[in-house]
Structure formats: C-alpha cells, structure tokens
PDB file of C-alpha atoms in Angstrom:
ATOM      1  CA  MET A 313      34.059  58.320 112.328  1.00 82.00           C
ATOM      2  CA  ASP A 314      33.957  60.556 115.405  1.00 86.00           C
ATOM      3  CA  LYS A 315      37.701  61.186 115.160  1.00 88.00           C
ATOM      4  CA  MET A 316      37.261  62.342 111.570  1.00 91.00           C
ATOM      5  CA  TRP A 317      34.645  64.900 112.589  1.00 93.00           C
ATOM      6  CA  LEU A 318      36.760  66.086 115.494  1.00 93.00           C
ATOM      7  CA  SER A 319      39.708  66.633 113.158  1.00 93.00           C
ATOM      8  CA  PHE A 320      37.483  68.576 110.732  1.00 95.00           C
ATOM      9  CA  TYR A 321      36.225  70.760 113.583  1.00 95.00           C
ATOM     10  CA  ALA A 322      39.783  71.356 114.777  1.00 95.00           C
ATOM     11  CA  MET A 323      40.971  72.352 111.304  1.00 96.00           C
ATOM     12  CA  GLY A 324      37.966  74.632 110.888  1.00 96.00           C
ATOM     13  CA  PHE A 325      38.595  76.255 114.252  1.00 96.00           C
ATOM     14  CA  MET A 326      42.216  76.866 113.239  1.00 96.00           C
ATOM     15  CA  ALA A 327      41.092  78.578 110.044  1.00 96.00           C
ATOM     16  CA  ILE A 328      38.508  80.663 111.915  1.00 96.00           C
ATOM     17  CA  SER A 329      41.053  81.679 114.545  1.00 96.00           C
ATOM     18  CA  MET A 330      43.509  82.699 111.827  1.00 96.00           C
ATOM     19  CA  GLY A 331      40.863  84.965 110.316  1.00 96.00           C
ATOM     20  CA  LEU A 332      39.841  86.403 113.667  1.00 95.00           C
ATOM     21  CA  ILE A 333      43.431  87.202 114.625  1.00 96.00           C
ATOM     22  CA  TYR A 334      43.983  88.927 111.274  1.00 96.00           C
ATOM     23  CA  VAL A 335      40.790  90.964 111.697  1.00 94.00           C
ATOM     24  CA  SER A 336      41.590  91.904 115.288  1.00 94.00           C
ATOM     25  CA  ARG A 337      45.126  93.042 114.440  1.00 94.00           C
ATOM     26  CA  HIS A 338      44.602  94.848 111.156  1.00 95.00           C
ATOM     27  CA  LYS A 339      40.955  95.819 110.641  1.00 93.00           C
ATOM     28  CA  ILE A 340      39.430  96.752 114.006  1.00 93.00           C
ATOM     29  CA  LYS A 341      40.345 100.007 115.738  1.00 93.00           C
ATOM     30  CA  ASN A 342      38.187  99.609 118.870  1.00 94.00           C
ATOM     31  CA  LYS A 343      40.367  98.136 121.640  1.00 94.00           C
ATOM     32  CA  ILE A 344      37.540  96.307 123.398  1.00 95.00           C
ATOM     33  CA  LEU A 345      36.426  94.608 120.199  1.00 95.00           C
ATOM     34  CA  LYS A 346      40.051  93.770 119.358  1.00 95.00           C
ATOM     35  CA  PHE A 347      40.419  92.119 122.739  1.00 95.00           C
ATOM     36  CA  ILE A 348      37.184  90.123 122.384  1.00 95.00           C
ATOM     37  CA  PHE A 349      38.103  88.903 118.898  1.00 95.00           C
ATOM     38  CA  ALA A 350      41.605  87.959 120.049  1.00 94.00           C
ATOM     39  CA  ILE A 351      40.324  86.054 123.096  1.00 96.00           C
ATOM     40  CA  ILE A 352      37.853  84.082 120.960  1.00 96.00           C
ATOM     41  CA  ALA A 353      40.566  83.363 118.379  1.00 96.00           C
ATOM     42  CA  TYR A 354      43.093  82.144 120.919  1.00 96.00           C
ATOM     43  CA  ALA A 355      40.468  80.021 122.707  1.00 97.00           C
ATOM     44  CA  LEU A 356      39.590  78.318 119.411  1.00 95.00           C
ATOM     45  CA  LEU A 357      43.278  77.831 118.664  1.00 95.00           C
ATOM     46  CA  ILE A 358      43.950  76.254 122.057  1.00 96.00           C
ATOM     47  CA  PHE A 359      40.929  73.961 121.712  1.00 96.00           C
ATOM     48  CA  SER A 360      42.051  72.850 118.256  1.00 96.00           C
ATOM     49  CA  PHE A 361      45.580  72.246 119.535  1.00 95.00           C
ATOM     50  CA  PHE A 362      44.343  69.942 122.272  1.00 96.00           C
ATOM     51  CA  ALA A 363      41.997  68.191 119.856  1.00 94.00           C
ATOM     52  CA  MET A 364      44.858  67.501 117.455  1.00 94.00           C
ATOM     53  CA  VAL A 365      47.122  66.299 120.270  1.00 93.00           C
ATOM     54  CA  TYR A 366      44.365  63.926 121.367  1.00 93.00           C
ATOM     55  CA  LEU A 367      43.883  62.667 117.815  1.00 90.00           C
ATOM     56  CA  VAL A 368      47.582  62.144 117.167  1.00 90.00           C
ATOM     57  CA  PHE A 369      48.330  60.343 120.405  1.00 90.00           C
ATOM     58  CA  ASN A 370      45.138  58.305 120.407  1.00 88.00           C
ATOM     59  CA  GLY A 371      46.264  56.663 117.196  1.00 76.00           C
ATOM     60  CA  PRO A 372      44.351  54.498 114.782  1.00 74.00           C
ATOM     61  CA  THR A 373      41.637  52.240 116.082  1.00 67.00           C
ATOM     62  CA  GLY A 374      42.996  49.145 114.352  1.00 65.00           C
ATOM     63  CA  GLY A 375      39.554  47.952 113.323  1.00 59.00           C
ATOM     64  CA  ALA A 376      38.545  46.932 109.816  1.00 56.00           C
TER      65      ALA A 376
END
C-alpha cells in the first residue's frame, strides 16, 4: 500500500513540476521568480525520478 502512495506522489510531483516549468518559462518575467520556480520544479522532478526508480527496481512484494 505504501508503494502505491509513493507512486501517486511521484506522478503528482511530475505533473506539478511540468506546470511550474511551463509557468517559469512562459508566464513569469521576473528573473528571480523564474529561477525559484525552476529550482522547485527540477527538485520535484528529480525526487519523482528517484521514487520511480526505487519502485521499479524494488519490484512486487509477492504477497497475497
């Protein structure tokens, strides 16, 4: 059950980071705010990448 929630969080973080990157590249003109949004987006993306790698390589539990 914990792996399911972790995968949901990772997918949500990917969607949030996609939105933040779009906003930082196309909607915000202030360079400092662009940088902050981009850093947050890439941090979420990296976290979700490592979460998915963990989930894929950890494999199924094998229990019933």
